[in-house]
Amino acid sequence: MTEIEGPLHVAVLVTELSKAEAFYGGVLGLKKAVRPMEFPGVWYQVGTFQIHLIVASGQQTSLPNAEKWGRNPHMAFAVSSLEAVKARLLAADCPIQMSASGRTALFAQDPDGNVIELSQA
Protein backbone atom coordinates (compact mmCIF):
# COMPACT_ATOMS: atom_id res chain seq x y z
CA MET A 1 0.00 0.00 0.00
CA THR A 2 1.28 3.45 -0.92
CA GLU A 3 1.55 5.80 2.04
CA ILE A 4 0.86 9.51 2.00
CA GLU A 5 4.19 11.27 2.39
CA GLY A 6 3.10 14.83 3.11
CA PRO A 7 0.95 17.77 2.06
CA LEU A 8 1.48 19.50 -1.28
CA HIS A 9 -1.12 22.24 -1.63
CA VAL A 10 -4.61 23.45 -0.90
CA ALA A 11 -6.84 25.03 -3.56
CA VAL A 12 -8.83 28.07 -2.46
CA LEU A 13 -11.59 29.54 -4.61
CA VAL A 14 -11.67 33.34 -4.84
CA THR A 15 -13.82 35.79 -6.78
CA GLU A 16 -11.53 38.83 -7.08
CA LEU A 17 -7.88 37.92 -7.55
CA SER A 18 -6.59 41.42 -6.75
CA LYS A 19 -8.32 41.44 -3.34
CA ALA A 20 -7.13 37.90 -2.61
CA GLU A 21 -3.55 38.82 -3.56
CA ALA A 22 -3.70 41.88 -1.30
CA PHE A 23 -4.75 39.59 1.58
CA TYR A 24 -2.46 36.58 1.05
CA GLY A 25 0.57 38.42 -0.31
CA GLY A 26 0.10 41.76 1.45
CA VAL A 27 -1.53 41.19 4.83
CA LEU A 28 -0.22 37.65 5.44
CA GLY A 29 3.08 38.35 3.66
CA LEU A 30 3.20 35.09 1.67
CA LYS A 31 5.65 34.73 -1.22
CA LYS A 32 4.38 33.95 -4.72
CA ALA A 33 5.36 30.63 -6.29
CA VAL A 34 5.90 29.77 -9.94
CA ARG A 35 2.56 28.94 -11.52
CA PRO A 36 2.68 27.12 -14.88
CA MET A 37 -1.06 27.42 -15.52
CA GLU A 38 -2.92 29.74 -17.87
CA PHE A 39 -6.30 30.04 -16.15
CA PRO A 40 -6.72 32.93 -13.66
CA GLY A 41 -5.10 32.42 -10.28
CA VAL A 42 -1.91 32.71 -8.25
CA TRP A 43 0.12 30.33 -6.07
CA TYR A 44 1.86 31.08 -2.78
CA GLN A 45 4.68 29.11 -1.15
CA VAL A 46 4.61 28.31 2.59
CA GLY A 47 7.65 26.16 3.35
CA THR A 48 7.19 23.04 1.22
CA PHE A 49 3.43 23.66 1.01
CA GLN A 50 1.53 25.80 -1.49
CA ILE A 51 -1.75 27.71 -1.50
CA HIS A 52 -3.34 27.76 -4.96
CA LEU A 53 -5.80 30.61 -5.41
CA ILE A 54 -8.20 29.81 -8.24
CA VAL A 55 -10.62 32.39 -9.63
CA ALA A 56 -14.21 31.13 -9.58
CA SER A 57 -16.73 33.83 -10.46
CA GLY A 58 -19.82 33.77 -8.28
CA GLN A 59 -18.10 31.67 -5.60
CA GLN A 60 -19.70 32.12 -2.20
CA THR A 61 -18.16 30.71 0.94
CA SER A 62 -20.67 29.66 3.54
CA LEU A 63 -19.98 29.41 7.25
CA PRO A 64 -22.29 26.69 8.59
CA ASN A 65 -21.05 27.62 12.07
CA ALA A 66 -20.95 31.43 12.03
CA GLU A 67 -20.37 31.65 15.81
CA LYS A 68 -17.19 29.54 15.87
CA TRP A 69 -15.17 29.99 12.69
CA GLY A 70 -12.82 27.12 13.58
CA ARG A 71 -15.71 24.70 13.24
CA ASN A 72 -15.91 25.43 9.51
CA PRO A 73 -13.63 24.32 6.69
CA HIS A 74 -10.32 26.12 7.15
CA MET A 75 -6.56 25.91 6.71
CA ALA A 76 -4.18 26.39 9.63
CA PHE A 77 -0.67 27.79 9.92
CA ALA A 78 1.84 28.34 12.72
CA VAL A 79 3.14 31.90 13.07
CA SER A 80 6.15 33.24 14.94
CA SER A 81 4.21 36.18 16.43
CA LEU A 82 0.45 35.96 16.70
CA GLU A 83 0.27 39.53 18.05
CA ALA A 84 2.11 40.90 15.00
CA VAL A 85 -0.17 39.02 12.60
CA LYS A 86 -3.24 40.11 14.55
CA ALA A 87 -2.11 43.75 14.33
CA ARG A 88 -1.63 43.48 10.53
CA LEU A 89 -5.06 41.85 10.11
CA LEU A 90 -6.78 44.54 12.18
CA ALA A 91 -4.91 47.34 10.38
CA ALA A 92 -6.21 45.93 7.09
CA ASP A 93 -9.79 45.72 8.47
CA CYS A 94 -9.81 41.92 8.12
CA PRO A 95 -12.42 40.10 10.21
CA ILE A 96 -10.87 38.01 12.98
CA GLN A 97 -12.11 35.82 15.80
CA MET A 98 -9.93 34.70 18.70
CA SER A 99 -9.90 30.98 19.41
CA ALA A 100 -12.49 30.02 22.01
CA SER A 101 -10.43 26.97 23.06
CA GLY A 102 -7.97 28.99 25.13
CA ARG A 103 -5.12 28.36 22.69
CA THR A 104 -3.03 31.28 21.47
CA ALA A 105 -4.70 31.30 18.07
CA LEU A 106 -7.08 33.30 15.94
CA PHE A 107 -9.23 32.79 12.88
CA ALA A 108 -9.33 35.26 10.00
CA GLN A 109 -11.34 35.44 6.82
CA ASP A 110 -9.97 36.31 3.40
CA PRO A 111 -12.00 38.68 1.19
CA ASP A 112 -14.17 35.74 0.03
CA GLY A 113 -14.87 34.47 3.56
CA ASN A 114 -12.42 31.54 3.46
CA VAL A 115 -11.24 30.84 7.02
CA ILE A 116 -7.56 30.73 7.99
CA GLU A 117 -6.41 29.66 11.45
CA LEU A 118 -3.20 31.24 12.73
CA SER A 119 -1.61 29.73 15.85
CA GLN A 120 1.37 30.86 17.88
CA ALA A 121 4.27 28.52 17.05
Tab-separated table of N, CA, C and O in Angstrom:
chain	number	residue	atom	x	y	z
A	1	MET	N	0.845	-1.190	0.000
A	1	MET	CA	0.000	0.000	0.000
A	1	MET	C	0.884	1.244	0.000
A	1	MET	O	1.836	1.345	0.750
A	2	THR	N	0.555	2.190	-0.864
A	2	THR	CA	1.276	3.455	-0.916
A	2	THR	C	0.860	4.312	0.268
A	2	THR	O	-0.319	4.413	0.578
A	3	GLU	N	1.846	4.932	0.900
A	3	GLU	CA	1.549	5.795	2.044
A	3	GLU	C	1.633	7.254	1.637
A	3	GLU	O	2.471	7.627	0.818
A	4	ILE	N	0.791	8.063	2.225
A	4	ILE	CA	0.855	9.511	1.997
A	4	ILE	C	2.137	10.016	2.640
A	4	ILE	O	2.424	9.707	3.794
A	5	GLU	N	2.897	10.800	1.896
A	5	GLU	CA	4.186	11.272	2.386
A	5	GLU	C	4.161	12.687	2.939
A	5	GLU	O	5.056	13.074	3.661
A	6	GLY	N	3.158	13.473	2.587
A	6	GLY	CA	3.096	14.833	3.110
A	6	GLY	C	2.184	15.697	2.274
A	6	GLY	O	1.780	15.323	1.180
A	7	PRO	N	1.854	16.869	2.791
A	7	PRO	CA	0.954	17.773	2.060
A	7	PRO	C	1.678	18.465	0.910
A	7	PRO	O	2.876	18.713	0.974
A	8	LEU	N	0.924	18.773	-0.137
A	8	LEU	CA	1.476	19.497	-1.280
A	8	LEU	C	0.871	20.888	-1.408
A	8	LEU	O	1.587	21.876	-1.461
A	9	HIS	N	-0.461	20.946	-1.487
A	9	HIS	CA	-1.118	22.244	-1.628
A	9	HIS	C	-2.587	22.148	-1.232
A	9	HIS	O	-3.123	21.065	-1.082
A	10	VAL	N	-3.175	23.323	-1.088
A	10	VAL	CA	-4.608	23.452	-0.897
A	10	VAL	C	-5.095	24.421	-1.974
A	10	VAL	O	-4.397	25.385	-2.294
A	11	ALA	N	-6.248	24.136	-2.560
A	11	ALA	CA	-6.840	25.026	-3.562
A	11	ALA	C	-7.934	25.841	-2.884
A	11	ALA	O	-8.794	25.292	-2.197
A	12	VAL	N	-7.880	27.145	-3.065
A	12	VAL	CA	-8.835	28.069	-2.455
A	12	VAL	C	-9.514	28.850	-3.572
A	12	VAL	O	-8.842	29.462	-4.404
A	13	LEU	N	-10.843	28.814	-3.595
A	13	LEU	CA	-11.592	29.541	-4.614
A	13	LEU	C	-11.790	30.990	-4.179
A	13	LEU	O	-12.169	31.249	-3.035
A	14	VAL	N	-11.523	31.908	-5.108
A	14	VAL	CA	-11.668	33.341	-4.842
A	14	VAL	C	-12.422	33.988	-6.002
A	14	VAL	O	-12.390	33.481	-7.120
A	15	THR	N	-13.076	35.104	-5.723
A	15	THR	CA	-13.822	35.788	-6.781
A	15	THR	C	-13.044	36.945	-7.389
A	15	THR	O	-13.134	37.188	-8.581
A	16	GLU	N	-12.303	37.689	-6.584
A	16	GLU	CA	-11.530	38.833	-7.078
A	16	GLU	C	-10.071	38.614	-6.742
A	16	GLU	O	-9.652	38.767	-5.589
A	17	LEU	N	-9.283	38.269	-7.756
A	17	LEU	CA	-7.884	37.917	-7.548
A	17	LEU	C	-7.091	39.054	-6.914
A	17	LEU	O	-6.263	38.813	-6.039
A	18	SER	N	-7.353	40.293	-7.307
A	18	SER	CA	-6.588	41.418	-6.752
A	18	SER	C	-6.809	41.551	-5.242
A	18	SER	O	-5.860	41.790	-4.494
A	19	LYS	N	-8.042	41.375	-4.793
A	19	LYS	CA	-8.320	41.436	-3.345
A	19	LYS	C	-7.679	40.258	-2.621
A	19	LYS	O	-7.133	40.410	-1.531
A	20	ALA	N	-7.738	39.083	-3.227
A	20	ALA	CA	-7.127	37.898	-2.613
A	20	ALA	C	-5.611	38.055	-2.526
A	20	ALA	O	-5.001	37.723	-1.505
A	21	GLU	N	-4.999	38.594	-3.588
A	21	GLU	CA	-3.551	38.823	-3.561
A	21	GLU	C	-3.166	39.845	-2.505
A	21	GLU	O	-2.138	39.691	-1.832
A	22	ALA	N	-3.978	40.880	-2.331
A	22	ALA	CA	-3.701	41.878	-1.298
A	22	ALA	C	-3.740	41.233	0.086
A	22	ALA	O	-2.940	41.577	0.963
A	23	PHE	N	-4.636	40.274	0.281
A	23	PHE	CA	-4.747	39.593	1.577
A	23	PHE	C	-3.599	38.603	1.775
A	23	PHE	O	-2.853	38.701	2.747
A	24	TYR	N	-3.447	37.651	0.866
A	24	TYR	CA	-2.458	36.584	1.055
A	24	TYR	C	-1.021	37.084	0.906
A	24	TYR	O	-0.147	36.728	1.691
A	25	GLY	N	-0.776	37.908	-0.097
A	25	GLY	CA	0.574	38.421	-0.307
A	25	GLY	C	0.886	39.643	0.530
A	25	GLY	O	1.993	39.786	1.040
A	26	GLY	N	-0.116	40.527	0.693
A	26	GLY	CA	0.100	41.760	1.448
A	26	GLY	C	-0.050	41.596	2.946
A	26	GLY	O	0.916	41.729	3.694
A	27	VAL	N	-1.255	41.279	3.388
A	27	VAL	CA	-1.531	41.192	4.834
A	27	VAL	C	-0.790	40.012	5.467
A	27	VAL	O	-0.132	40.165	6.496
A	28	LEU	N	-0.890	38.823	4.861
A	28	LEU	CA	-0.218	37.650	5.437
A	28	LEU	C	1.259	37.578	5.058
A	28	LEU	O	2.023	36.858	5.694
A	29	GLY	N	1.669	38.308	4.029
A	29	GLY	CA	3.083	38.354	3.657
A	29	GLY	C	3.616	37.097	2.990
A	29	GLY	O	4.818	36.835	3.038
A	30	LEU	N	2.751	36.315	2.327
A	30	LEU	CA	3.201	35.090	1.672
A	30	LEU	C	3.920	35.411	0.366
A	30	LEU	O	3.639	36.406	-0.291
A	31	LYS	N	4.860	34.551	-0.002
A	31	LYS	CA	5.651	34.728	-1.223
A	31	LYS	C	5.005	33.963	-2.369
A	31	LYS	O	4.613	32.812	-2.213
A	32	LYS	N	4.928	34.605	-3.536
A	32	LYS	CA	4.376	33.946	-4.722
A	32	LYS	C	5.286	32.809	-5.170
A	32	LYS	O	6.505	32.888	-5.039
A	33	ALA	N	4.651	31.771	-5.726
A	33	ALA	CA	5.365	30.632	-6.290
A	33	ALA	C	5.173	30.630	-7.798
A	33	ALA	O	4.247	31.253	-8.315
A	34	VAL	N	6.039	29.926	-8.495
A	34	VAL	CA	5.903	29.769	-9.942
A	34	VAL	C	4.608	29.024	-10.220
A	34	VAL	O	4.293	28.025	-9.569
A	35	ARG	N	3.858	29.516	-11.188
A	35	ARG	CA	2.556	28.938	-11.521
A	35	ARG	C	2.499	28.688	-13.023
A	35	ARG	O	2.287	29.626	-13.798
A	36	PRO	N	2.660	27.424	-13.443
A	36	PRO	CA	2.684	27.123	-14.880
A	36	PRO	C	1.294	26.889	-15.490
A	36	PRO	O	1.138	26.061	-16.375
A	37	MET	N	0.308	27.584	-15.035
A	37	MET	CA	-1.064	27.418	-15.519
A	37	MET	C	-1.508	28.695	-16.222
A	37	MET	O	-1.040	29.778	-15.892
A	38	GLU	N	-2.459	28.571	-17.133
A	38	GLU	CA	-2.921	29.741	-17.875
A	38	GLU	C	-4.248	30.301	-17.375
A	38	GLU	O	-4.559	31.444	-17.646
A	39	PHE	N	-5.031	29.513	-16.656
A	39	PHE	CA	-6.302	30.035	-16.153
A	39	PHE	C	-6.034	30.979	-14.983
A	39	PHE	O	-4.989	30.903	-14.342
A	40	PRO	N	-6.951	31.903	-14.677
A	40	PRO	CA	-6.717	32.927	-13.656
A	40	PRO	C	-6.488	32.346	-12.256
A	40	PRO	O	-7.230	31.491	-11.794
A	41	GLY	N	-5.432	32.840	-11.641
A	41	GLY	CA	-5.100	32.425	-10.284
A	41	GLY	C	-3.676	32.809	-9.933
A	41	GLY	O	-2.961	33.403	-10.735
A	42	VAL	N	-3.275	32.461	-8.730
A	42	VAL	CA	-1.908	32.711	-8.255
A	42	VAL	C	-1.590	31.662	-7.192
A	42	VAL	O	-2.493	31.178	-6.510
A	43	TRP	N	-0.320	31.292	-7.086
A	43	TRP	CA	0.117	30.332	-6.070
A	43	TRP	C	1.043	31.030	-5.088
A	43	TRP	O	1.816	31.918	-5.450
A	44	TYR	N	0.977	30.585	-3.829
A	44	TYR	CA	1.863	31.085	-2.781
A	44	TYR	C	2.591	29.913	-2.147
A	44	TYR	O	2.026	28.829	-1.984
A	45	GLN	N	3.847	30.137	-1.765
A	45	GLN	CA	4.677	29.108	-1.152
A	45	GLN	C	4.737	29.334	0.350
A	45	GLN	O	5.001	30.437	0.812
A	46	VAL	N	4.502	28.275	1.124
A	46	VAL	CA	4.610	28.314	2.587
A	46	VAL	C	5.455	27.111	2.977
A	46	VAL	O	4.938	25.996	3.095
A	47	GLY	N	6.761	27.298	3.120
A	47	GLY	CA	7.655	26.162	3.349
A	47	GLY	C	7.610	25.252	2.128
A	47	GLY	O	7.804	25.691	1.005
A	48	THR	N	7.300	23.973	2.339
A	48	THR	CA	7.186	23.035	1.221
A	48	THR	C	5.746	22.920	0.726
A	48	THR	O	5.452	22.120	-0.149
A	49	PHE	N	4.861	23.704	1.293
A	49	PHE	CA	3.432	23.664	1.014
A	49	PHE	C	3.043	24.844	0.137
A	49	PHE	O	3.671	25.898	0.206
A	50	GLN	N	2.003	24.695	-0.670
A	50	GLN	CA	1.528	25.800	-1.494
A	50	GLN	C	0.039	26.048	-1.282
A	50	GLN	O	-0.718	25.125	-0.990
A	51	ILE	N	-0.347	27.311	-1.460
A	51	ILE	CA	-1.748	27.709	-1.496
A	51	ILE	C	-2.026	28.117	-2.942
A	51	ILE	O	-1.356	29.002	-3.476
A	52	HIS	N	-2.977	27.457	-3.570
A	52	HIS	CA	-3.343	27.764	-4.957
A	52	HIS	C	-4.653	28.538	-4.955
A	52	HIS	O	-5.701	27.987	-4.619
A	53	LEU	N	-4.595	29.809	-5.276
A	53	LEU	CA	-5.802	30.611	-5.411
A	53	LEU	C	-6.321	30.434	-6.829
A	53	LEU	O	-5.572	30.624	-7.795
A	54	ILE	N	-7.576	30.057	-6.942
A	54	ILE	CA	-8.196	29.813	-8.237
A	54	ILE	C	-9.424	30.709	-8.349
A	54	ILE	O	-10.283	30.709	-7.463
A	55	VAL	N	-9.497	31.481	-9.429
A	55	VAL	CA	-10.624	32.387	-9.627
A	55	VAL	C	-11.855	31.580	-10.048
A	55	VAL	O	-11.807	30.785	-10.973
A	56	ALA	N	-12.928	31.785	-9.300
A	56	ALA	CA	-14.210	31.130	-9.585
A	56	ALA	C	-15.288	32.190	-9.431
A	56	ALA	O	-15.680	32.519	-8.312
A	57	SER	N	-15.734	32.758	-10.534
A	57	SER	CA	-16.730	33.826	-10.460
A	57	SER	C	-18.005	33.309	-9.798
A	57	SER	O	-18.433	32.181	-10.042
A	58	GLY	N	-18.583	34.125	-8.962
A	58	GLY	CA	-19.822	33.770	-8.283
A	58	GLY	C	-19.627	32.857	-7.083
A	58	GLY	O	-20.587	32.449	-6.443
A	59	GLN	N	-18.375	32.532	-6.750
A	59	GLN	CA	-18.096	31.666	-5.602
A	59	GLN	C	-18.580	32.344	-4.325
A	59	GLN	O	-18.303	33.508	-4.100
A	60	GLN	N	-19.285	31.602	-3.504
A	60	GLN	CA	-19.703	32.117	-2.201
A	60	GLN	C	-19.315	31.111	-1.139
A	60	GLN	O	-19.653	29.927	-1.237
A	61	THR	N	-18.562	31.570	-0.157
A	61	THR	CA	-18.162	30.712	0.941
A	61	THR	C	-19.230	30.796	2.016
A	61	THR	O	-19.643	31.885	2.397
A	62	SER	N	-19.674	29.648	2.474
A	62	SER	CA	-20.668	29.658	3.544
A	62	SER	C	-19.997	29.216	4.842
A	62	SER	O	-19.072	28.413	4.835
A	63	LEU	N	-20.451	29.781	5.928
A	63	LEU	CA	-19.976	29.405	7.253
A	63	LEU	C	-21.125	28.723	7.980
A	63	LEU	O	-21.947	29.398	8.608
A	64	PRO	N	-21.210	27.389	7.895
A	64	PRO	CA	-22.291	26.691	8.589
A	64	PRO	C	-22.320	27.009	10.083
A	64	PRO	O	-23.370	27.053	10.694
A	65	ASN	N	-21.132	27.258	10.671
A	65	ASN	CA	-21.054	27.622	12.073
A	65	ASN	C	-20.495	29.043	12.154
A	65	ASN	O	-19.293	29.244	12.297
A	66	ALA	N	-21.373	30.028	12.049
A	66	ALA	CA	-20.952	31.434	12.032
A	66	ALA	C	-20.436	31.903	13.396
A	66	ALA	O	-19.677	32.865	13.472
A	67	GLU	N	-20.830	31.240	14.471
A	67	GLU	CA	-20.372	31.647	15.809
A	67	GLU	C	-18.941	31.232	16.082
A	67	GLU	O	-18.211	31.948	16.741
A	68	LYS	N	-18.541	30.062	15.626
A	68	LYS	CA	-17.194	29.538	15.874
A	68	LYS	C	-16.557	29.213	14.520
A	68	LYS	O	-16.796	28.164	13.948
A	69	TRP	N	-15.743	30.144	14.020
A	69	TRP	CA	-15.174	29.994	12.687
A	69	TRP	C	-14.320	28.744	12.551
A	69	TRP	O	-14.235	28.163	11.479
A	70	GLY	N	-13.671	28.302	13.626
A	70	GLY	CA	-12.816	27.122	13.579
A	70	GLY	C	-13.578	25.835	13.372
A	70	GLY	O	-12.981	24.802	13.104
A	71	ARG	N	-14.882	25.882	13.478
A	71	ARG	CA	-15.707	24.697	13.243
A	71	ARG	C	-16.267	24.677	11.834
A	71	ARG	O	-17.279	24.045	11.554
A	72	ASN	N	-15.601	25.384	10.928
A	72	ASN	CA	-15.907	25.434	9.508
A	72	ASN	C	-14.669	24.962	8.746
A	72	ASN	O	-13.574	24.902	9.308
A	73	PRO	N	-14.822	24.652	7.464
A	73	PRO	CA	-13.630	24.315	6.687
A	73	PRO	C	-12.618	25.458	6.784
A	73	PRO	O	-12.978	26.629	6.664
A	74	HIS	N	-11.368	25.113	7.034
A	74	HIS	CA	-10.323	26.121	7.148
A	74	HIS	C	-8.954	25.494	6.946
A	74	HIS	O	-8.809	24.283	6.996
A	75	MET	N	-7.943	26.343	6.725
A	75	MET	CA	-6.556	25.913	6.708
A	75	MET	C	-5.868	26.555	7.901
A	75	MET	O	-6.299	27.618	8.368
A	76	ALA	N	-4.832	25.910	8.416
A	76	ALA	CA	-4.175	26.391	9.630
A	76	ALA	C	-2.674	26.499	9.424
A	76	ALA	O	-2.067	25.652	8.770
A	77	PHE	N	-2.111	27.556	10.017
A	77	PHE	CA	-0.673	27.794	9.924
A	77	PHE	C	-0.130	28.237	11.276
A	77	PHE	O	-0.803	28.937	12.035
A	78	ALA	N	1.123	27.854	11.542
A	78	ALA	CA	1.841	28.337	12.722
A	78	ALA	C	2.498	29.666	12.351
A	78	ALA	O	2.973	29.832	11.225
A	79	VAL	N	2.494	30.606	13.287
A	79	VAL	CA	3.135	31.904	13.069
A	79	VAL	C	4.110	32.181	14.202
A	79	VAL	O	3.916	31.710	15.327
A	80	SER	N	5.146	32.948	13.909
A	80	SER	CA	6.148	33.243	14.940
A	80	SER	C	5.657	34.274	15.944
A	80	SER	O	6.082	34.279	17.093
A	81	SER	N	4.762	35.161	15.523
A	81	SER	CA	4.211	36.177	16.434
A	81	SER	C	2.737	36.400	16.117
A	81	SER	O	2.404	37.120	15.162
A	82	LEU	N	1.880	35.806	16.921
A	82	LEU	CA	0.449	35.964	16.702
A	82	LEU	C	0.030	37.420	16.871
A	82	LEU	O	-0.802	37.919	16.121
A	83	GLU	N	0.629	38.119	17.825
A	83	GLU	CA	0.270	39.528	18.047
A	83	GLU	C	0.600	40.389	16.835
A	83	GLU	O	-0.172	41.273	16.470
A	84	ALA	N	1.737	40.130	16.186
A	84	ALA	CA	2.114	40.903	15.004
A	84	ALA	C	1.143	40.632	13.852
A	84	ALA	O	0.712	41.557	13.165
A	85	VAL	N	0.784	39.366	13.659
A	85	VAL	CA	-0.167	39.017	12.596
A	85	VAL	C	-1.537	39.616	12.903
A	85	VAL	O	-2.194	40.163	12.023
A	86	LYS	N	-1.946	39.544	14.153
A	86	LYS	CA	-3.236	40.109	14.555
A	86	LYS	C	-3.261	41.613	14.265
A	86	LYS	O	-4.255	42.130	13.737
A	87	ALA	N	-2.181	42.307	14.578
A	87	ALA	CA	-2.113	43.752	14.330
A	87	ALA	C	-2.229	44.058	12.838
A	87	ALA	O	-2.927	44.994	12.441
A	88	ARG	N	-1.551	43.268	11.985
A	88	ARG	CA	-1.633	43.479	10.532
A	88	ARG	C	-3.045	43.222	10.022
A	88	ARG	O	-3.555	43.959	9.182
A	89	LEU	N	-3.684	42.167	10.519
A	89	LEU	CA	-5.056	41.854	10.107
A	89	LEU	C	-6.011	42.978	10.489
A	89	LEU	O	-6.827	43.421	9.684
A	90	LEU	N	-5.901	43.457	11.717
A	90	LEU	CA	-6.781	44.535	12.183
A	90	LEU	C	-6.526	45.832	11.416
A	90	LEU	O	-7.468	46.542	11.064
A	91	ALA	N	-5.254	46.129	11.136
A	91	ALA	CA	-4.914	47.343	10.385
A	91	ALA	C	-5.492	47.300	8.973
A	91	ALA	O	-5.804	48.338	8.389
A	92	ALA	N	-5.653	46.093	8.430
A	92	ALA	CA	-6.206	45.930	7.086
A	92	ALA	C	-7.717	45.703	7.115
A	92	ALA	O	-8.315	45.369	6.100
A	93	ASP	N	-8.340	45.899	8.286
A	93	ASP	CA	-9.787	45.723	8.466
A	93	ASP	C	-10.269	44.323	8.098
A	93	ASP	O	-11.369	44.152	7.568
A	94	CYS	N	-9.429	43.315	8.369
A	94	CYS	CA	-9.813	41.917	8.124
A	94	CYS	C	-10.593	41.397	9.330
A	94	CYS	O	-10.207	41.643	10.474
A	95	PRO	N	-11.677	40.670	9.083
A	95	PRO	CA	-12.416	40.101	10.206
A	95	PRO	C	-11.601	39.008	10.893
A	95	PRO	O	-10.979	38.184	10.217
A	96	ILE	N	-11.557	39.039	12.215
A	96	ILE	CA	-10.865	38.006	12.978
A	96	ILE	C	-11.751	37.547	14.126
A	96	ILE	O	-12.680	38.249	14.536
A	97	GLN	N	-11.438	36.375	14.629
A	97	GLN	CA	-12.114	35.822	15.804
A	97	GLN	C	-11.060	35.066	16.600
A	97	GLN	O	-10.374	34.192	16.062
A	98	MET	N	-10.897	35.404	17.863
A	98	MET	CA	-9.929	34.702	18.701
A	98	MET	C	-10.446	33.293	18.970
A	98	MET	O	-11.648	33.061	19.037
A	99	SER	N	-9.523	32.365	19.126
A	99	SER	CA	-9.896	30.982	19.408
A	99	SER	C	-10.619	30.907	20.743
A	99	SER	O	-10.180	31.507	21.732
A	100	ALA	N	-11.718	30.180	20.780
A	100	ALA	CA	-12.487	30.017	22.012
A	100	ALA	C	-11.946	28.882	22.860
A	100	ALA	O	-12.386	28.686	23.984
A	101	SER	N	-10.947	28.139	22.351
A	101	SER	CA	-10.428	26.973	23.059
A	101	SER	C	-9.437	27.336	24.151
A	101	SER	O	-9.051	26.474	24.933
A	102	GLY	N	-8.980	28.585	24.165
A	102	GLY	CA	-7.969	28.986	25.131
A	102	GLY	C	-6.566	28.937	24.551
A	102	GLY	O	-5.615	29.393	25.182
A	103	ARG	N	-6.421	28.376	23.351
A	103	ARG	CA	-5.117	28.362	22.690
A	103	ARG	C	-4.767	29.769	22.221
A	103	ARG	O	-5.637	30.600	22.029
A	104	THR	N	-3.473	30.007	22.019
A	104	THR	CA	-3.029	31.283	21.470
A	104	THR	C	-3.174	31.185	19.955
A	104	THR	O	-2.239	30.822	19.235
A	105	ALA	N	-4.385	31.438	19.487
A	105	ALA	CA	-4.704	31.296	18.067
A	105	ALA	C	-5.857	32.220	17.714
A	105	ALA	O	-6.621	32.640	18.591
A	106	LEU	N	-5.950	32.521	16.428
A	106	LEU	CA	-7.084	33.297	15.935
A	106	LEU	C	-7.505	32.763	14.578
A	106	LEU	O	-6.765	32.020	13.932
A	107	PHE	N	-8.692	33.145	14.187
A	107	PHE	CA	-9.231	32.786	12.883
A	107	PHE	C	-9.485	34.083	12.128
A	107	PHE	O	-9.987	35.046	12.696
A	108	ALA	N	-9.099	34.096	10.863
A	108	ALA	CA	-9.325	35.257	10.003
A	108	ALA	C	-10.074	34.785	8.769
A	108	ALA	O	-10.107	33.588	8.474
A	109	GLN	N	-10.672	35.746	8.083
A	109	GLN	CA	-11.341	35.438	6.820
A	109	GLN	C	-10.685	36.246	5.709
A	109	GLN	O	-10.390	37.431	5.890
A	110	ASP	N	-10.465	35.581	4.562
A	110	ASP	CA	-9.965	36.309	3.399
A	110	ASP	C	-11.133	37.091	2.793
A	110	ASP	O	-12.261	37.006	3.291
A	111	PRO	N	-10.910	37.874	1.749
A	111	PRO	CA	-12.001	38.685	1.186
A	111	PRO	C	-13.220	37.884	0.717
A	111	PRO	O	-14.313	38.435	0.615
A	112	ASP	N	-13.054	36.575	0.453
A	112	ASP	CA	-14.173	35.735	0.032
A	112	ASP	C	-14.789	34.953	1.182
A	112	ASP	O	-15.697	34.151	0.970
A	113	GLY	N	-14.312	35.169	2.410
A	113	GLY	CA	-14.867	34.471	3.564
A	113	GLY	C	-14.219	33.134	3.876
A	113	GLY	O	-14.655	32.436	4.784
A	114	ASN	N	-13.147	32.761	3.129
A	114	ASN	CA	-12.420	31.536	3.456
A	114	ASN	C	-11.721	31.725	4.792
A	114	ASN	O	-11.126	32.779	5.044
A	115	VAL	N	-11.778	30.721	5.660
A	115	VAL	CA	-11.241	30.839	7.019
A	115	VAL	C	-9.806	30.317	7.085
A	115	VAL	O	-9.493	29.255	6.547
A	116	ILE	N	-8.951	31.095	7.760
A	116	ILE	CA	-7.557	30.728	7.991
A	116	ILE	C	-7.308	30.784	9.486
A	116	ILE	O	-7.588	31.791	10.132
A	117	GLU	N	-6.785	29.690	10.038
A	117	GLU	CA	-6.408	29.659	11.454
A	117	GLU	C	-4.928	29.997	11.549
A	117	GLU	O	-4.103	29.471	10.790
A	118	LEU	N	-4.585	30.869	12.475
A	118	LEU	CA	-3.199	31.243	12.726
A	118	LEU	C	-2.911	30.996	14.197
A	118	LEU	O	-3.595	31.546	15.072
A	119	SER	N	-1.923	30.131	14.484
A	119	SER	CA	-1.611	29.726	15.847
A	119	SER	C	-0.176	30.092	16.188
A	119	SER	O	0.724	29.928	15.352
A	120	GLN	N	0.029	30.541	17.406
A	120	GLN	CA	1.369	30.857	17.882
A	120	GLN	C	2.212	29.584	17.834
A	120	GLN	O	1.828	28.554	18.357
A	121	ALA	N	3.377	29.675	17.170
A	121	ALA	CA	4.274	28.515	17.054
A	121	ALA	C	4.897	28.182	18.398
A	121	ALA	O	5.051	29.026	19.244
